[in-house]
Amino acid sequence: MGKRPAFDEIMGMSGEAPPRPALAALGRWLDQTPDDELRRRQEAAETTFRQLGITFAVYGDSDTRERIIPFDIVPRVFLADEWARLSEGLVQRVEAINAFLDDIYGERRILAEGVLPPDLILGNPQFRPEIAGMRPPHGIWAHICGIDLVRTGPDEFFVLEDNARTPSGVSYMLENREAMVRLCPELFREYRVEPVDSYPDRLLATMKSVAPPGGRGGSAGPVCVVLTPGHYNSAYYEHSFLADSMGIELVEAADLVVDDDYVWMRTIAGRVRVDVIYRRVDDDYLDPLVFRADSMLGVPGLIAAYAAGNVAIINAPGNGIADDKAIYSYMPEIVRFYSGGEAKLPNVETWRCREPQALRYVLDHLDELVVKLVDGSGGYGMLVGPTASRAEIDAFRAALIAEPHRYIAQPTLALSTVPTLADSGLSPRHVDFRPFVLTGSNGVQVVPGGLTRVALKQGSLVVNSSQGGGTKDSFVLMAEPAGQSQTQTMGGMTQRQGGGA
């Protein structure tokens, strides 16, 4: 799969003009808009992002300045039928993830029936025995999932990894769309694009739907908050953005107190009982009475309140096991076990280095494979064999031999490309995609858009922002017949979509 040329999502398999028929208008727009004009609009968007404080920090970087994630003005486009197929697969996968989490912290049928080796779960540092036997309100564990996808051909999509802890990036999805509506309104006249600005409302409805019974929110409904580690966190902008967009309080640990197994928020008007907490604090730091005793970011007694069924925590504690890349390698079996059918979205082929035969293969083909830590993220702890130096390969070989259980390996895929504005003009760059899936007591919904990450370095397959990647807006085209129109409002601007150019 890694040998063939990359599929360009606008230009097709050859990567040359003319563009794919359904995207001919986008091809014309690229041809008719001078690079200097595209660059002017792109710089205008990045200036706005900088003024708004849409920045992130890279932990451990000697350059401690916060930076924006570079934005690319050329959108990535999903056709309506492509999106329908993706959505079916995403719903199936997220339902399986929720069933898996409910099972391994409960009856453990999947272990009893021999589908997974018990040590892969029970010996995994991401498995939280402290919460075994607990059940979240309404039995939902992964309320917000970011499922990372890659594409290798016209109809070939693969899941690269699952993010069921605290998936980030949705603020970029929303801000990128607002920038595109403002700076490239002609594209929204040409194409009928599904709006994404309902995400905060959808998220808040999801949060309220999983509130424990007997909450004290009064006529306004359940009291929901966003719990942040504080403004030093690399994703703090997103925490504050989402709280503000939903019209709920952004709190830190010091703002909350647990009394008699209920969570209360301190306000100038007195204490208010909290029903739902969207936490952006990792499990380790969530409650110093249960996890790390030295945590200053958590709320003492929070897990006791959760165990008593008096507060919902989004996402549930213990979800990290579903993000583990060794567990990922079993997702086809996990989906089959809980759904009774085959996975509609396949995994990338994966070798589990904990298995001797797989380890031998990986060691013999290190220069061809991508090797990852099972608990790694952000593009760290990863070897991209075809672009690695001999010294890097030798170092990974030693690490694999010493601790094979910590690694998985995958083929180097020919990731799809999308035209991107480079210093020399438009040029193909590799992309991946993170759609966001919400699960509440009212069901599962896939937000019609997502975060497209782009590798800005020519030939690079690493799209992570911490490794120099950027983002694009992601258009999902509507399925309704042409001639109808929809109004999309972003940031106070109204943009009419469809119904002619």
Short mmCIF file of C-alpha atoms in Angstrom, two decimals:
data_model
loop_
_atom_site.label_atom_id
_atom_site.label_comp_id
_atom_site.label_asym_id
_atom_site.label_seq_id
_atom_site.Cartn_x
_atom_site.Cartn_y
_atom_site.Cartn_z
CA MET A 1 0.00 0.00 0.00
CA GLY A 2 2.89 2.35 0.74
CA LYS A 3 4.40 1.83 -2.74
CA ARG A 4 1.74 3.49 -4.86
CA PRO A 5 1.38 7.26 -5.40
CA ALA A 6 -0.78 9.17 -2.94
CA PHE A 7 -4.43 9.82 -3.77
CA ASP A 8 -5.13 13.55 -4.00
CA GLU A 9 -8.58 14.30 -2.62
CA ILE A 10 -9.24 17.07 -5.12
CA MET A 11 -7.25 15.99 -8.15
CA GLY A 12 -7.79 12.23 -7.84
CA MET A 13 -5.40 9.32 -8.12
CA SER A 14 -3.08 10.90 -10.66
CA GLY A 15 -2.76 14.10 -8.67
CA GLU A 16 -3.03 16.07 -11.90
CA ALA A 17 -5.73 18.23 -13.51
CA PRO A 18 -8.62 17.99 -14.13
CA PRO A 19 -9.98 17.63 -10.59
CA ARG A 20 -12.50 14.97 -9.54
CA PRO A 21 -15.82 15.86 -11.26
CA ALA A 22 -17.71 16.63 -8.04
CA LEU A 23 -14.96 19.07 -7.05
CA ALA A 24 -14.56 20.86 -10.37
CA ALA A 25 -15.74 24.16 -8.87
CA LEU A 26 -13.06 23.95 -6.18
CA GLY A 27 -10.48 23.26 -8.89
CA ARG A 28 -11.63 26.37 -10.77
CA TRP A 29 -11.42 28.44 -7.58
CA LEU A 30 -7.84 27.32 -7.04
CA ASP A 31 -6.96 28.08 -10.67
CA GLN A 32 -8.61 31.50 -10.69
CA THR A 33 -7.49 32.79 -7.29
CA PRO A 34 -3.88 34.02 -7.39
CA ASP A 35 -1.51 32.54 -4.82
CA ASP A 36 -0.88 36.00 -3.41
CA GLU A 37 -4.60 36.42 -2.71
CA LEU A 38 -4.81 32.99 -1.09
CA ARG A 39 -1.81 33.89 1.05
CA ARG A 40 -3.36 37.24 2.03
CA ARG A 41 -6.53 35.50 3.23
CA GLN A 42 -4.56 32.83 5.05
CA GLU A 43 -2.47 35.42 6.85
CA ALA A 44 -5.65 37.32 7.79
CA ALA A 45 -7.04 34.16 9.39
CA GLU A 46 -3.82 33.51 11.32
CA THR A 47 -3.72 37.12 12.53
CA THR A 48 -7.24 36.69 13.92
CA PHE A 49 -6.27 33.42 15.61
CA ARG A 50 -3.30 35.12 17.23
CA GLN A 51 -5.45 38.03 18.44
CA LEU A 52 -8.00 35.61 19.90
CA GLY A 53 -5.27 33.70 21.69
CA ILE A 54 -5.84 30.42 19.82
CA THR A 55 -2.45 29.08 20.77
CA PHE A 56 -0.82 25.97 22.15
CA ALA A 57 2.41 25.19 23.94
CA VAL A 58 4.74 22.24 23.42
CA TYR A 59 5.77 20.67 26.72
CA GLY A 60 9.50 20.17 27.09
CA ASP A 61 10.30 22.53 24.19
CA SER A 62 13.16 24.93 24.91
CA ASP A 63 11.12 27.57 23.08
CA THR A 64 8.38 28.14 25.64
CA ARG A 65 6.44 30.69 23.60
CA GLU A 66 2.88 29.74 22.78
CA ARG A 67 2.18 29.52 19.08
CA ILE A 68 -0.77 29.21 16.73
CA ILE A 69 -1.33 26.06 14.74
CA PRO A 70 -0.74 27.10 11.11
CA PHE A 71 -3.96 27.37 9.10
CA ASP A 72 -4.26 26.46 5.42
CA ILE A 73 -6.81 28.24 3.28
CA VAL A 74 -7.59 25.33 0.91
CA PRO A 75 -10.43 23.24 2.40
CA ARG A 76 -10.66 19.47 2.50
CA VAL A 77 -13.99 18.23 1.08
CA PHE A 78 -16.07 15.13 1.85
CA LEU A 79 -18.86 14.23 -0.57
CA ALA A 80 -22.25 13.42 0.97
CA ASP A 81 -22.09 9.70 0.17
CA GLU A 82 -18.53 9.45 1.55
CA TRP A 83 -19.68 11.07 4.76
CA ALA A 84 -22.70 8.79 5.09
CA ARG A 85 -20.45 5.72 4.93
CA LEU A 86 -17.96 7.21 7.39
CA SER A 87 -20.72 8.13 9.83
CA GLU A 88 -22.08 4.57 9.88
CA GLY A 89 -18.64 3.22 10.67
CA LEU A 90 -17.96 5.84 13.33
CA VAL A 91 -21.25 5.17 15.15
CA GLN A 92 -20.56 1.43 15.12
CA ARG A 93 -17.02 1.91 16.46
CA VAL A 94 -17.98 4.31 19.25
CA GLU A 95 -20.85 2.06 20.35
CA ALA A 96 -18.34 -0.80 20.55
CA ILE A 97 -15.89 1.34 22.56
CA ASN A 98 -18.63 2.17 25.08
CA ALA A 99 -19.68 -1.49 25.33
CA PHE A 100 -16.03 -2.54 25.78
CA LEU A 101 -15.43 -0.06 28.60
CA ASP A 102 -18.67 -1.04 30.32
CA ASP A 103 -17.66 -4.70 30.08
CA ILE A 104 -14.04 -4.58 31.26
CA TYR A 105 -14.95 -2.52 34.31
CA GLY A 106 -17.92 -4.82 34.94
CA GLU A 107 -18.55 -8.44 33.95
CA ARG A 108 -15.45 -8.83 31.68
CA ARG A 109 -17.22 -11.15 29.28
CA ILE A 110 -14.69 -10.38 26.55
CA LEU A 111 -11.93 -11.77 28.76
CA ALA A 112 -13.95 -14.77 29.93
CA GLU A 113 -14.66 -15.73 26.31
CA GLY A 114 -10.99 -15.47 25.32
CA VAL A 115 -11.31 -12.66 22.78
CA LEU A 116 -8.58 -10.61 24.50
CA PRO A 117 -5.67 -11.84 26.62
CA PRO A 118 -6.43 -10.82 30.25
CA ASP A 119 -2.95 -9.42 30.89
CA LEU A 120 -3.45 -6.93 28.04
CA ILE A 121 -6.23 -5.34 30.11
CA LEU A 122 -5.48 -6.11 33.74
CA GLY A 123 -1.74 -5.44 33.42
CA ASN A 124 -2.19 -2.27 31.38
CA PRO A 125 -1.23 0.99 33.14
CA GLN A 126 -4.23 2.67 31.49
CA PHE A 127 -6.62 0.23 33.18
CA ARG A 128 -7.92 1.77 36.41
CA PRO A 129 -8.75 -0.96 38.96
CA GLU A 130 -9.85 1.81 41.36
CA ILE A 131 -13.06 2.27 39.36
CA ALA A 132 -13.80 -1.37 38.55
CA GLY A 133 -17.40 -2.09 39.49
CA MET A 134 -18.46 1.54 39.16
CA ARG A 135 -20.89 2.47 36.42
CA PRO A 136 -21.33 5.98 35.05
CA PRO A 137 -24.80 7.56 34.85
CA HIS A 138 -26.79 6.01 31.99
CA GLY A 139 -23.95 3.52 31.40
CA ILE A 140 -22.11 5.84 29.00
CA TRP A 141 -18.31 6.03 29.28
CA ALA A 142 -17.06 7.73 26.12
CA HIS A 143 -19.31 10.75 25.65
CA ILE A 144 -16.85 12.55 23.34
CA CYS A 145 -14.68 10.55 20.96
CA GLY A 146 -12.18 11.76 18.39
CA ILE A 147 -11.55 8.90 15.95
CA ASP A 148 -8.46 9.60 13.82
CA LEU A 149 -8.90 8.50 10.20
CA VAL A 150 -6.59 8.29 7.20
CA ARG A 151 -7.47 7.86 3.56
CA THR A 152 -5.46 6.04 0.90
CA GLY A 153 -7.81 6.00 -2.08
CA PRO A 154 -11.23 7.05 -3.40
CA ASP A 155 -13.08 4.59 -1.14
CA GLU A 156 -10.35 3.53 1.27
CA PHE A 157 -10.58 4.92 4.80
CA PHE A 158 -8.83 3.44 7.84
CA VAL A 159 -8.95 4.18 11.56
CA LEU A 160 -5.49 5.24 12.71
CA GLU A 161 -6.28 5.56 16.42
CA ASP A 162 -9.09 6.10 18.91
CA ASN A 163 -9.23 9.02 21.35
CA ALA A 164 -11.70 8.41 24.17
CA ARG A 165 -10.01 10.26 27.05
CA THR A 166 -10.02 14.00 26.40
CA PRO A 167 -9.86 14.44 22.60
CA SER A 168 -8.90 17.99 21.67
CA GLY A 169 -9.07 20.08 18.51
CA VAL A 170 -12.77 20.88 18.22
CA SER A 171 -12.12 24.61 18.81
CA TYR A 172 -9.96 24.59 15.67
CA MET A 173 -12.78 22.94 13.73
CA LEU A 174 -15.09 25.80 14.73
CA GLU A 175 -12.61 28.66 14.33
CA ASN A 176 -11.39 27.35 10.97
CA ARG A 177 -14.97 27.35 9.68
CA GLU A 178 -15.61 30.87 10.91
CA ALA A 179 -12.46 32.04 9.13
CA MET A 180 -13.49 30.35 5.88
CA VAL A 181 -17.01 31.79 5.95
CA ARG A 182 -15.53 35.26 6.45
CA LEU A 183 -12.62 35.04 4.02
CA CYS A 184 -13.89 32.69 1.28
CA PRO A 185 -17.67 33.27 1.08
CA GLU A 186 -17.70 32.37 -2.61
CA LEU A 187 -17.02 28.71 -1.73
CA PHE A 188 -20.17 28.57 0.41
CA ARG A 189 -22.20 29.96 -2.48
CA GLU A 190 -20.75 27.27 -4.75
CA TYR A 191 -21.10 24.36 -2.35
CA ARG A 192 -23.81 23.38 0.11
CA VAL A 193 -21.68 22.76 3.19
CA GLU A 194 -23.03 21.22 6.39
CA PRO A 195 -22.67 23.75 9.24
CA VAL A 196 -20.60 22.82 12.30
CA ASP A 197 -21.45 25.75 14.56
CA SER A 198 -24.09 23.69 16.39
CA TYR A 199 -21.35 21.68 18.12
CA PRO A 200 -21.44 23.60 21.45
CA ASP A 201 -25.24 23.16 21.60
CA ARG A 202 -24.91 19.48 20.76
CA LEU A 203 -22.22 19.02 23.40
CA LEU A 204 -24.26 20.78 26.07
CA ALA A 205 -27.34 18.70 25.21
CA THR A 206 -25.18 15.56 25.47
CA MET A 207 -23.88 16.66 28.88
CA LYS A 208 -27.35 17.42 30.21
CA SER A 209 -28.69 14.10 28.89
CA VAL A 210 -26.30 12.11 31.12
CA ALA A 211 -26.92 14.04 34.34
CA PRO A 212 -27.68 11.79 37.31
CA PRO A 213 -31.31 11.65 38.37
CA GLY A 214 -32.24 13.94 41.24
CA GLY A 215 -29.98 16.84 40.31
CA ARG A 216 -30.59 20.27 41.79
CA GLY A 217 -30.36 22.35 38.64
CA GLY A 218 -33.90 23.67 39.07
CA SER A 219 -35.87 24.93 36.11
CA ALA A 220 -32.63 25.66 34.21
CA GLY A 221 -31.83 21.95 34.13
CA PRO A 222 -28.66 20.16 35.25
CA VAL A 223 -25.67 22.29 36.28
CA CYS A 224 -22.75 21.56 33.97
CA VAL A 225 -19.14 22.82 34.20
CA VAL A 226 -15.84 22.46 32.34
CA LEU A 227 -12.95 21.47 34.64
CA THR A 228 -9.58 22.74 33.41
CA PRO A 229 -6.08 22.19 34.84
CA GLY A 230 -5.58 25.95 34.39
CA HIS A 231 -4.19 28.46 31.96
CA TYR A 232 -0.78 26.79 31.76
CA ASN A 233 -2.32 23.79 30.01
CA SER A 234 -1.55 23.62 26.27
CA ALA A 235 -5.25 23.32 25.39
CA TYR A 236 -6.51 26.01 27.79
CA TYR A 237 -7.89 28.13 24.95
CA GLU A 238 -10.15 25.25 23.94
CA HIS A 239 -11.35 24.74 27.52
CA SER A 240 -12.35 28.40 27.88
CA PHE A 241 -13.74 28.58 24.34
CA LEU A 242 -16.07 25.62 24.90
CA ALA A 243 -17.25 26.79 28.32
CA ASP A 244 -18.00 30.23 26.89
CA SER A 245 -19.72 28.79 23.79
CA MET A 246 -21.96 26.58 25.94
CA GLY A 247 -22.66 29.35 28.47
CA ILE A 248 -21.42 27.30 31.43
CA GLU A 249 -18.75 27.87 34.07
CA LEU A 250 -15.07 27.14 33.50
CA VAL A 251 -13.73 25.92 36.83
CA GLU A 252 -10.48 24.77 38.39
CA ALA A 253 -10.12 22.31 41.25
CA ALA A 254 -10.18 25.07 43.87
CA ASP A 255 -13.66 26.10 42.66
CA LEU A 256 -15.14 22.70 43.53
CA VAL A 257 -15.64 20.91 46.83
CA VAL A 258 -17.12 17.51 47.65
CA ASP A 259 -19.44 17.31 50.65
CA ASP A 260 -21.37 14.18 51.61
CA ASP A 261 -20.62 12.64 48.18
CA TYR A 262 -22.04 15.60 46.26
CA VAL A 263 -19.97 18.05 44.20
CA TRP A 264 -20.48 21.74 44.86
CA MET A 265 -19.21 24.81 43.03
CA ARG A 266 -18.21 27.83 45.05
CA THR A 267 -19.77 31.04 43.75
CA ILE A 268 -20.14 34.54 45.15
CA ALA A 269 -23.82 33.71 45.77
CA GLY A 270 -22.99 30.56 47.72
CA ARG A 271 -22.51 26.89 46.85
CA VAL A 272 -24.24 25.39 43.80
CA ARG A 273 -24.54 21.65 43.29
CA VAL A 274 -22.83 20.38 40.13
CA ASP A 275 -24.41 17.55 38.12
CA VAL A 276 -22.05 17.12 35.14
CA ILE A 277 -18.31 17.79 34.85
CA TYR A 278 -16.61 17.91 31.43
CA ARG A 279 -13.13 17.31 32.72
CA ARG A 280 -9.98 18.21 30.78
CA VAL A 281 -7.80 16.81 33.57
CA ASP A 282 -6.13 13.42 33.13
CA ASP A 283 -7.13 10.48 35.34
CA ASP A 284 -3.86 10.59 37.29
CA TYR A 285 -4.65 14.08 38.58
CA LEU A 286 -8.44 13.89 38.90
CA ASP A 287 -8.76 12.99 42.59
CA PRO A 288 -5.75 12.95 44.96
CA LEU A 289 -7.60 10.61 47.32
CA VAL A 290 -7.76 7.90 44.65
CA PHE A 291 -5.04 8.52 42.07
CA ARG A 292 -1.90 10.67 42.49
CA ALA A 293 -1.81 11.97 46.06
CA ASP A 294 0.37 14.92 45.05
CA SER A 295 -2.12 16.26 42.49
CA MET A 296 -3.05 19.92 42.90
CA LEU A 297 -5.29 19.80 39.81
CA GLY A 298 -7.95 17.42 41.08
CA VAL A 299 -10.89 17.50 43.46
CA PRO A 300 -10.58 15.41 46.65
CA GLY A 301 -13.57 13.08 46.96
CA LEU A 302 -14.66 13.43 43.31
CA ILE A 303 -14.47 9.69 42.63
CA ALA A 304 -16.52 8.95 45.76
CA ALA A 305 -19.24 11.29 44.46
CA TYR A 306 -18.99 9.60 41.07
CA ALA A 307 -19.21 6.12 42.62
CA ALA A 308 -22.31 7.21 44.55
CA GLY A 309 -23.95 8.16 41.25
CA ASN A 310 -24.21 11.83 42.20
CA VAL A 311 -22.17 13.36 39.36
CA ALA A 312 -21.44 12.50 35.74
CA ILE A 313 -17.84 12.87 34.56
CA ILE A 314 -17.26 13.40 30.84
CA ASN A 315 -15.35 11.43 29.67
CA ALA A 316 -15.53 8.74 32.35
CA PRO A 317 -12.43 7.88 34.41
CA GLY A 318 -10.69 4.80 33.07
CA ASN A 319 -11.29 5.48 29.37
CA GLY A 320 -7.56 5.58 28.63
CA ILE A 321 -7.54 1.82 28.12
CA ALA A 322 -9.59 2.35 24.94
CA ASP A 323 -6.91 4.71 23.58
CA ASP A 324 -4.13 2.17 24.05
CA LYS A 325 -2.64 1.19 20.69
CA ALA A 326 -2.32 -2.47 21.67
CA ILE A 327 -6.07 -2.49 22.39
CA TYR A 328 -6.56 -0.68 19.06
CA SER A 329 -5.02 -3.66 17.30
CA TYR A 330 -7.89 -5.81 18.62
CA MET A 331 -10.66 -3.37 17.64
CA PRO A 332 -11.92 -5.52 14.74
CA GLU A 333 -12.48 -8.36 17.24
CA ILE A 334 -13.94 -5.93 19.81
CA VAL A 335 -16.41 -4.51 17.28
CA ARG A 336 -17.39 -8.03 16.20
CA PHE A 337 -17.85 -9.18 19.81
CA TYR A 338 -20.18 -6.36 20.83
CA SER A 339 -21.98 -5.58 17.55
CA GLY A 340 -22.19 -9.04 16.02
CA GLY A 341 -20.94 -7.69 12.68
CA GLU A 342 -17.73 -6.83 10.91
CA ALA A 343 -16.15 -3.42 11.44
CA LYS A 344 -17.35 -0.97 8.80
CA LEU A 345 -14.19 1.10 9.28
CA PRO A 346 -11.11 -1.13 9.14
CA ASN A 347 -7.95 -0.72 11.17
CA VAL A 348 -4.57 -0.14 9.64
CA GLU A 349 -2.72 -3.47 9.57
CA THR A 350 -0.91 -3.71 12.90
CA TRP A 351 1.85 -5.92 14.32
CA ARG A 352 1.80 -6.35 18.10
CA CYS A 353 5.46 -6.45 19.10
CA ARG A 354 4.54 -8.29 22.32
CA GLU A 355 4.01 -11.36 20.08
CA PRO A 356 7.35 -13.05 19.19
CA GLN A 357 6.49 -13.70 15.53
CA ALA A 358 5.34 -10.10 15.01
CA LEU A 359 8.46 -8.79 16.76
CA ARG A 360 10.71 -10.77 14.44
CA TYR A 361 8.93 -9.35 11.39
CA VAL A 362 9.14 -5.77 12.71
CA LEU A 363 12.85 -6.05 13.55
CA ASP A 364 13.51 -7.34 10.02
CA HIS A 365 11.54 -4.49 8.37
CA LEU A 366 12.17 -1.46 10.59
CA ASP A 367 13.18 0.68 7.61
CA GLU A 368 9.74 0.12 6.01
CA LEU A 369 7.39 0.49 9.00
CA VAL A 370 5.95 3.05 11.39
CA VAL A 371 6.60 1.98 15.00
CA LYS A 372 4.63 3.56 17.88
CA LEU A 373 4.47 3.40 21.65
CA VAL A 374 1.19 1.78 22.69
CA ASP A 375 0.48 4.69 25.05
CA GLY A 376 2.13 7.42 22.96
CA SER A 377 0.46 10.52 21.53
CA GLY A 378 1.29 13.78 19.79
CA GLY A 379 3.71 12.17 17.33
CA TYR A 380 6.21 11.40 20.08
CA GLY A 381 7.84 8.01 20.67
CA MET A 382 7.37 7.12 17.00
CA LEU A 383 9.68 5.85 14.26
CA VAL A 384 8.84 6.49 10.59
CA GLY A 385 11.17 3.91 9.10
CA PRO A 386 11.47 5.16 5.48
CA THR A 387 12.57 8.64 6.62
CA ALA A 388 14.55 7.65 9.73
CA SER A 389 18.33 7.75 10.03
CA ARG A 390 20.37 4.63 10.67
CA ALA A 391 21.04 5.82 14.23
CA GLU A 392 17.30 6.29 14.87
CA ILE A 393 16.52 2.82 13.54
CA ASP A 394 19.26 1.28 15.67
CA ALA A 395 17.94 3.06 18.77
CA PHE A 396 14.41 1.81 18.12
CA ARG A 397 15.72 -1.70 17.52
CA ALA A 398 17.32 -1.70 20.97
CA ALA A 399 14.14 -0.31 22.57
CA LEU A 400 11.99 -2.96 20.86
CA ILE A 401 14.21 -5.80 22.01
CA ALA A 402 14.26 -4.46 25.58
CA GLU A 403 10.50 -3.78 25.94
CA PRO A 404 8.58 -5.25 22.98
CA HIS A 405 5.22 -5.06 24.80
CA ARG A 406 5.39 -1.25 24.67
CA TYR A 407 5.26 -1.05 20.86
CA ILE A 408 3.12 -1.74 17.82
CA ALA A 409 4.10 -1.35 14.17
CA GLN A 410 2.16 -0.50 11.03
CA PRO A 411 2.92 -0.21 7.31
CA THR A 412 3.86 3.20 5.94
CA LEU A 413 0.63 4.19 4.20
CA ALA A 414 0.41 6.45 1.18
CA LEU A 415 -1.79 8.97 3.02
CA SER A 416 -4.04 11.06 0.82
CA THR A 417 -3.03 14.61 -0.02
CA VAL A 418 -4.86 17.90 -0.42
CA PRO A 419 -3.45 20.96 -2.23
CA THR A 420 -1.87 23.23 0.35
CA LEU A 421 -0.38 26.72 0.11
CA ALA A 422 3.39 26.31 0.45
CA ASP A 423 6.14 28.88 -0.02
CA SER A 424 6.41 27.90 -3.68
CA GLY A 425 2.65 27.94 -4.27
CA LEU A 426 0.02 25.21 -4.16
CA SER A 427 1.51 21.79 -3.50
CA PRO A 428 0.10 18.45 -2.27
CA ARG A 429 0.52 17.73 1.44
CA HIS A 430 -0.53 14.65 3.41
CA VAL A 431 -3.55 14.90 5.72
CA ASP A 432 -5.40 12.95 8.38
CA PHE A 433 -8.81 13.63 9.93
CA ARG A 434 -10.38 13.69 13.39
CA PRO A 435 -14.20 13.66 13.38
CA PHE A 436 -15.96 14.14 16.71
CA VAL A 437 -18.64 11.72 17.90
CA LEU A 438 -20.99 12.55 20.79
CA THR A 439 -22.81 9.91 22.84
CA GLY A 440 -25.56 10.79 25.30
CA SER A 441 -28.60 9.08 26.70
CA ASN A 442 -30.35 10.28 23.52
CA GLY A 443 -28.02 8.30 21.21
CA VAL A 444 -24.87 8.73 19.13
CA GLN A 445 -24.29 11.59 16.69
CA VAL A 446 -21.41 12.42 14.37
CA VAL A 447 -20.69 16.12 13.95
CA PRO A 448 -20.70 16.87 10.17
CA GLY A 449 -17.12 18.10 9.99
CA GLY A 450 -13.98 17.67 12.00
CA LEU A 451 -10.33 18.56 12.33
CA THR A 452 -8.18 18.02 9.26
CA ARG A 453 -4.50 18.06 10.17
CA VAL A 454 -1.94 18.62 7.43
CA ALA A 455 1.77 17.82 7.31
CA LEU A 456 3.21 21.13 6.11
CA LYS A 457 6.65 19.71 5.34
CA GLN A 458 6.91 18.26 1.84
CA GLY A 459 6.73 14.48 1.91
CA SER A 460 6.16 14.32 5.67
CA LEU A 461 3.54 11.97 7.11
CA VAL A 462 3.59 13.55 10.60
CA VAL A 463 0.61 15.89 10.95
CA ASN A 464 0.71 16.59 14.72
CA SER A 465 0.75 20.28 15.66
CA SER A 466 3.56 19.62 18.13
CA GLN A 467 5.61 18.34 15.18
CA GLY A 468 4.96 21.31 12.89
CA GLY A 469 1.63 20.29 11.37
CA GLY A 470 -1.21 22.64 10.46
CA THR A 471 -4.99 22.49 10.04
CA LYS A 472 -7.60 22.93 7.30
CA ASP A 473 -11.34 23.41 7.32
CA SER A 474 -13.26 20.22 6.53
CA PHE A 475 -16.30 20.62 4.27
CA VAL A 476 -19.02 17.98 4.41
CA LEU A 477 -21.31 18.49 1.42
CA MET A 478 -25.07 18.23 1.86
CA ALA A 479 -27.01 15.42 0.24
CA GLU A 480 -30.13 17.50 -0.57
CA PRO A 481 -30.84 18.36 -4.22
CA ALA A 482 -29.41 21.59 -5.60
CA GLY A 483 -31.77 24.55 -5.69
CA GLN A 484 -32.55 24.47 -1.98
CA SER A 485 -30.56 26.68 0.33
CA GLN A 486 -29.53 26.87 3.95
CA THR A 487 -28.40 29.75 6.06
CA GLN A 488 -25.24 29.32 8.12
CA THR A 489 -24.44 31.80 10.86
CA MET A 490 -20.95 32.08 12.29
CA GLY A 491 -19.74 34.74 14.67
CA GLY A 492 -22.67 36.97 13.87
CA MET A 493 -22.18 36.63 10.09
CA THR A 494 -24.89 35.04 8.00
CA GLN A 495 -23.87 33.09 4.91
CA ARG A 496 -26.46 31.71 2.47
CA GLN A 497 -25.44 28.32 1.10
CA GLY A 498 -26.43 26.72 -2.18
CA GLY A 499 -29.03 27.82 -4.64
CA GLY A 500 -26.59 29.13 -7.22
CA ALA A 501 -23.22 30.81 -7.34
#
